[in-house]
Amino acid sequence: MILSVAVLVSHLAGAPVLAPHQTESVELQRAQQLMLSRPAECVAITQLFLQRKEMDPAKLVNSRQDFDQQTMAKQYRSREQSLTAWQTQALCQANAGLNGPANIIINHAIKLAKLYNQADSEAASLMIKAKFSLARKDAQLADTLLDKAQALLDTHSSSALQQALPLLQASTLLYQHKVEDARSAFEHIRLQAQEQNLYIQQAWANYLLADYYRFLQQDELALSHYAETLSLLGKRQQYYLKAMAAEKAAAINAALGENEQAIHFANLATSEFELLGNPSLLISSLINLGRVTRSSNQDASLSLVYFFNALDLAKILVNNDQIAQLYLEIGHSYRVLGNEAEALHYLTQARINFERNNNLPQQIDALHQLGQLYVAQQESGLALLQLEQALRLANGLKDVPRLIESHRLLAQLFEYSNNPSQALMHHKAYHDYFSRASQLNRLLTQSLVQDNEQQLQQERELATLRQQGAQLKQDNRRYALLTAVLVLSVPLLLYALWHHRIRRRHLFEQNQALSHSLLLESRTGLPNWRQLMLRLPKELAKSQLRSEQWYLNEEQALPFNDKIYYLLLHVPFMVNLSERLGLVAASALQQQLGEYLQGRIHPAARLYDLREGLFIYVISQRQVSSLQQTLTSLERMFDEFPSAFNLDRRLAIGIIGHPFLPKAPHALDDMRMGDILYLAMAAAHEISKETGDTAWVELLALDCQQAAFFNGEIRHCCIQAILKGLVKVNCSHKKHHIDWQALAPELAKTV
């Protein structure tokens, strides 16, 4: 999950999970109010309170006794107050960045709750400890702790605990990369809170849903949920949650180029952090506001005002990390304004401070800024020293974004210095790192999100239908109650019920139609990746069962002949079609191709459109008399597609059969099988590049027990199996066109 530890701890500590009772101690109430704004003062208050002697609750005096007894009671603390103090102190220490002591304190609180037989207090402490585990990215421990907390809660437990537990459980699912389960959990919490008018709970669920969509890089959905969070909170004094939602909304708007909105949300975040009263968070917000102002509004002078205000606060707090960061931002702004003397002063101070704090990533950023400043001053030698040092540090950290920036700046420097050979070398390194990073990002997000306008609209329509369905259920309950009272109004009531039944049926039909459309690719009308994912598990399970029956059969000597062939087709003319032909022509061509393919494929086969020119053709081995004949039929099918445009019809086809290992069908799951299929298509691309013709490659494991050989990174293992002869390669051309080592993952190359 892409969340910093500091933000995560503060965010979770901001959720209302404390002991289930209200404390009568003024000191503890004050400490809880300072939990987010001044955590160090909160720790001091709780430590002072815990110096009192502990008294059994049965011996506490009440307010009706005389003054001396009440005065004596102020010198003691009850067991419940002790638990509240320990929990509050742990959360405040976490917010102050003291994660080790916070963990020790919460462990002590858990032991005390068990000793005092306080189930709800023990559950609250376990949930707080789960937060700290998430901050350390230990989702498995957090899940275990939350299970223990859930076992301690019952229907009489505090509503605050019952509301906070599902939020933490859903966050844990997201940390475990169970993204669909996390989304369902957040949606359920949001709808339940909406029905019960629990606005704060609904706001937290919306905020975490926005983080979920941001994790999947669905920025528009994330932005809408952040905006809804702010709308739900309104003028409520939930400063921290509003500030976090506004700050992330500003970052998304800045990335989307919505400059006015980015500045609006950044200003809102700063205002909320100022109301919260936490100077450290306010400094971070001012830094963000200054950056947004400088980049979005192109106003470096105004950004300097924000940075200097933040610098004054940071010097009061003696926060060296933030002071160094502000030196960097101030130097950057002066460089933009052309004030080279001030820029050099602040950037040098930033580099020295980062070096002293051993903050290598930020030191690289300072070196980049200094290098660009020296280039502007035509000091090529000094610029080269800064940028080469930045490159060495980035290489040591294996920090790809900073490596990309280092090579880019060095390439520009050598161009200015009229050194084309060195400039070319750094340009090549820059493009190599950039292409690998882009490809990795595309592969990571391709399986998680189909990012387009139509999907966004469909998600909104589904949400609207769910709200309408919930409203309809509420109406039906209301009418059912009125039936017992309004006996004389039976005809009218029957008419109303009939009307709502028709409406519900209409909504159901709409829902069914929308669900069906989600399983089809809108442009070609062919089944899409969602339909493939729905059918694939059942299909693979049946194939595995047949393979096991074959393996246990006495006639096992016969080869396994009941595979399912998966052919991954890359159709070049479908890539970037809108850019090449225009939207109208591309849409018409895609629709014609979809109708044409539906009429040409084998009756027992299925064809899925995966977008961007990728199709998967699925057919049983029993329906294939000759694989070569099937391939010829597919090539002819695309060659004979009638079109007035000059289309590149050179297909690249990867082929595998499932089960890939008939004697060990469970050794490879669907994701690893997909990796092998993409490897086959990549090999076909290699042949096509060399020959200029349509090419196909089939990967076929030898009929022997070899499951253990594929235990590891599947692409690397498969390539090694090919090189060792454990996987047979059939292809349309000579095999020497395929450089298998070039197709290996980068990690496999460097080992």
PDB file of N, CA, C and O in Angstrom, residues 37 95 164 181 191 199 203 243 257 261 288 309 322-323 381 404 416 418 526 562 597 600 611 625 660 680 683 721:
ATOM      1  N   SER A  37      -3.191  17.614  17.959  1.00  0.00           N
ATOM      2  CA  SER A  37      -2.622  18.952  17.813  1.00  0.00           C
ATOM      3  C   SER A  37      -1.266  19.088  18.503  1.00  0.00           C
ATOM      4  O   SER A  37      -0.319  19.621  17.938  1.00  0.00           O
ATOM      5  N   ASN A  95       1.761   9.541  17.522  1.00  0.00           N
ATOM      6  CA  ASN A  95       1.635  10.778  16.757  1.00  0.00           C
ATOM      7  C   ASN A  95       2.882  11.646  16.865  1.00  0.00           C
ATOM      8  O   ASN A  95       3.168  12.442  15.974  1.00  0.00           O
ATOM      9  N   ALA A 164     -15.405   1.465  14.630  1.00  0.00           N
ATOM     10  CA  ALA A 164     -14.000   1.561  14.220  1.00  0.00           C
ATOM     11  C   ALA A 164     -13.438   0.223  13.752  1.00  0.00           C
ATOM     12  O   ALA A 164     -12.565   0.179  12.881  1.00  0.00           O
ATOM     13  N   ASP A 181     -11.915  -7.290  -1.997  1.00  0.00           N
ATOM     14  CA  ASP A 181     -12.525  -7.483  -0.679  1.00  0.00           C
ATOM     15  C   ASP A 181     -12.537  -6.171   0.102  1.00  0.00           C
ATOM     16  O   ASP A 181     -13.514  -5.859   0.795  1.00  0.00           O
ATOM     17  N   LEU A 191     -22.499   2.444   3.139  1.00  0.00           N
ATOM     18  CA  LEU A 191     -23.952   2.361   2.994  1.00  0.00           C
ATOM     19  C   LEU A 191     -24.637   2.179   4.347  1.00  0.00           C
ATOM     20  O   LEU A 191     -25.697   2.755   4.608  1.00  0.00           O
ATOM     21  N   TYR A 199     -22.669  10.323  10.134  1.00  0.00           N
ATOM     22  CA  TYR A 199     -21.943  11.099   9.127  1.00  0.00           C
ATOM     23  C   TYR A 199     -20.428  10.949   9.250  1.00  0.00           C
ATOM     24  O   TYR A 199     -19.721  10.907   8.239  1.00  0.00           O
ATOM     25  N   ALA A 203     -18.044   9.474   6.468  1.00  0.00           N
ATOM     26  CA  ALA A 203     -16.936  10.275   5.927  1.00  0.00           C
ATOM     27  C   ALA A 203     -15.637   9.477   5.933  1.00  0.00           C
ATOM     28  O   ALA A 203     -14.867   9.511   4.962  1.00  0.00           O
ATOM     29  N   ALA A 243      -8.614  18.052   6.452  1.00  0.00           N
ATOM     30  CA  ALA A 243      -7.319  18.494   5.922  1.00  0.00           C
ATOM     31  C   ALA A 243      -6.685  17.419   5.043  1.00  0.00           C
ATOM     32  O   ALA A 243      -6.162  17.717   3.957  1.00  0.00           O
ATOM     33  N   GLY A 257      -3.785  18.658 -13.978  1.00  0.00           N
ATOM     34  CA  GLY A 257      -3.672  19.958 -14.631  1.00  0.00           C
ATOM     35  C   GLY A 257      -4.787  20.924 -14.283  1.00  0.00           C
ATOM     36  O   GLY A 257      -4.920  21.973 -14.912  1.00  0.00           O
ATOM     37  N   GLN A 261      -8.416  24.358  -9.075  1.00  0.00           N
ATOM     38  CA  GLN A 261      -8.926  23.425  -8.074  1.00  0.00           C
ATOM     39  C   GLN A 261      -7.800  22.951  -7.142  1.00  0.00           C
ATOM     40  O   GLN A 261      -8.008  22.781  -5.942  1.00  0.00           O
ATOM     41  N   ASN A 288       3.320  21.862   0.869  1.00  0.00           N
ATOM     42  CA  ASN A 288       2.511  21.383  -0.249  1.00  0.00           C
ATOM     43  C   ASN A 288       1.829  22.544  -0.969  1.00  0.00           C
ATOM     44  O   ASN A 288       1.781  22.587  -2.206  1.00  0.00           O
ATOM     45  N   ASN A 309       6.987  31.290   5.851  1.00  0.00           N
ATOM     46  CA  ASN A 309       6.112  31.113   7.017  1.00  0.00           C
ATOM     47  C   ASN A 309       6.338  29.739   7.650  1.00  0.00           C
ATOM     48  O   ASN A 309       6.404  29.596   8.881  1.00  0.00           O
ATOM     49  N   GLN A 322      12.436  19.129   8.432  1.00  0.00           N
ATOM     50  CA  GLN A 322      11.574  20.079   7.732  1.00  0.00           C
ATOM     51  C   GLN A 322      12.331  21.355   7.374  1.00  0.00           C
ATOM     52  O   GLN A 322      12.073  21.960   6.325  1.00  0.00           O
ATOM     53  N   ILE A 323      13.274  21.774   8.211  1.00  0.00           N
ATOM     54  CA  ILE A 323      14.085  22.958   7.881  1.00  0.00           C
ATOM     55  C   ILE A 323      14.885  22.703   6.601  1.00  0.00           C
ATOM     56  O   ILE A 323      14.927  23.542   5.691  1.00  0.00           O
ATOM     57  N   GLY A 381      31.555  22.798 -15.230  1.00  0.00           N
ATOM     58  CA  GLY A 381      32.344  21.912 -14.372  1.00  0.00           C
ATOM     59  C   GLY A 381      31.678  21.674 -13.033  1.00  0.00           C
ATOM     60  O   GLY A 381      31.576  20.534 -12.559  1.00  0.00           O
ATOM     61  N   ILE A 404      16.424   8.404 -13.387  1.00  0.00           N
ATOM     62  CA  ILE A 404      15.906   8.970 -14.644  1.00  0.00           C
ATOM     63  C   ILE A 404      16.218  10.460 -14.721  1.00  0.00           C
ATOM     64  O   ILE A 404      16.707  10.965 -15.741  1.00  0.00           O
ATOM     65  N   TYR A 416      24.822  20.955 -23.862  1.00  0.00           N
ATOM     66  CA  TYR A 416      25.270  22.343 -23.766  1.00  0.00           C
ATOM     67  C   TYR A 416      26.793  22.443 -23.873  1.00  0.00           C
ATOM     68  O   TYR A 416      27.329  23.425 -24.400  1.00  0.00           O
ATOM     69  N   ASN A 418      28.679  20.648 -25.670  1.00  0.00           N
ATOM     70  CA  ASN A 418      29.109  20.172 -26.993  1.00  0.00           C
ATOM     71  C   ASN A 418      29.907  18.871 -26.883  1.00  0.00           C
ATOM     72  O   ASN A 418      30.976  18.720 -27.472  1.00  0.00           O
ATOM     73  N   LEU A 526     -17.524  -7.778 -28.413  1.00  0.00           N
ATOM     74  CA  LEU A 526     -17.042  -9.111 -28.055  1.00  0.00           C
ATOM     75  C   LEU A 526     -16.947  -9.240 -26.535  1.00  0.00           C
ATOM     76  O   LEU A 526     -16.880  -8.244 -25.819  1.00  0.00           O
ATOM     77  N   ASP A 562      -6.843 -33.879 -23.796  1.00  0.00           N
ATOM     78  CA  ASP A 562      -8.072 -33.140 -23.480  1.00  0.00           C
ATOM     79  C   ASP A 562      -7.719 -31.759 -22.943  1.00  0.00           C
ATOM     80  O   ASP A 562      -8.301 -31.285 -21.966  1.00  0.00           O
ATOM     81  N   LEU A 597     -15.932 -10.894 -36.686  1.00  0.00           N
ATOM     82  CA  LEU A 597     -15.303 -12.003 -35.966  1.00  0.00           C
ATOM     83  C   LEU A 597     -16.326 -12.937 -35.345  1.00  0.00           C
ATOM     84  O   LEU A 597     -16.118 -14.150 -35.282  1.00  0.00           O
ATOM     85  N   ARG A 600     -17.240 -15.495 -37.811  1.00  0.00           N
ATOM     86  CA  ARG A 600     -16.190 -16.300 -38.437  1.00  0.00           C
ATOM     87  C   ARG A 600     -15.546 -17.315 -37.508  1.00  0.00           C
ATOM     88  O   ARG A 600     -14.910 -18.259 -37.980  1.00  0.00           O
ATOM     89  N   ARG A 611      -8.622  -5.405 -25.413  1.00  0.00           N
ATOM     90  CA  ARG A 611      -8.277  -4.015 -25.760  1.00  0.00           C
ATOM     91  C   ARG A 611      -6.829  -3.873 -26.222  1.00  0.00           C
ATOM     92  O   ARG A 611      -5.993  -4.723 -25.963  1.00  0.00           O
ATOM     93  N   SER A 625      -8.507 -30.533 -34.949  1.00  0.00           N
ATOM     94  CA  SER A 625      -7.901 -31.684 -35.629  1.00  0.00           C
ATOM     95  C   SER A 625      -6.431 -31.410 -35.926  1.00  0.00           C
ATOM     96  O   SER A 625      -5.593 -32.304 -35.895  1.00  0.00           O
ATOM     97  N   PHE A 660      -0.888 -27.009 -18.351  1.00  0.00           N
ATOM     98  CA  PHE A 660       0.441 -26.924 -18.950  1.00  0.00           C
ATOM     99  C   PHE A 660       1.294 -28.114 -18.526  1.00  0.00           C
ATOM    100  O   PHE A 660       2.092 -28.621 -19.308  1.00  0.00           O
ATOM    101  N   ALA A 680       5.014 -16.514 -24.563  1.00  0.00           N
ATOM    102  CA  ALA A 680       4.901 -17.086 -25.904  1.00  0.00           C
ATOM    103  C   ALA A 680       4.623 -15.995 -26.931  1.00  0.00           C
ATOM    104  O   ALA A 680       5.200 -15.989 -28.026  1.00  0.00           O
ATOM    105  N   ALA A 683       7.746 -14.004 -27.644  1.00  0.00           N
ATOM    106  CA  ALA A 683       8.625 -14.718 -28.566  1.00  0.00           C
ATOM    107  C   ALA A 683       8.133 -14.588 -29.999  1.00  0.00           C
ATOM    108  O   ALA A 683       8.915 -14.437 -30.942  1.00  0.00           O
ATOM    109  N   ALA A 721      13.534 -23.497 -18.397  1.00  0.00           N
ATOM    110  CA  ALA A 721      13.018 -24.799 -18.824  1.00  0.00           C
ATOM    111  C   ALA A 721      13.135 -24.957 -20.339  1.00  0.00           C
ATOM    112  O   ALA A 721      13.420 -26.047 -20.848  1.00  0.00           O
TER     113      ALA A 721
END
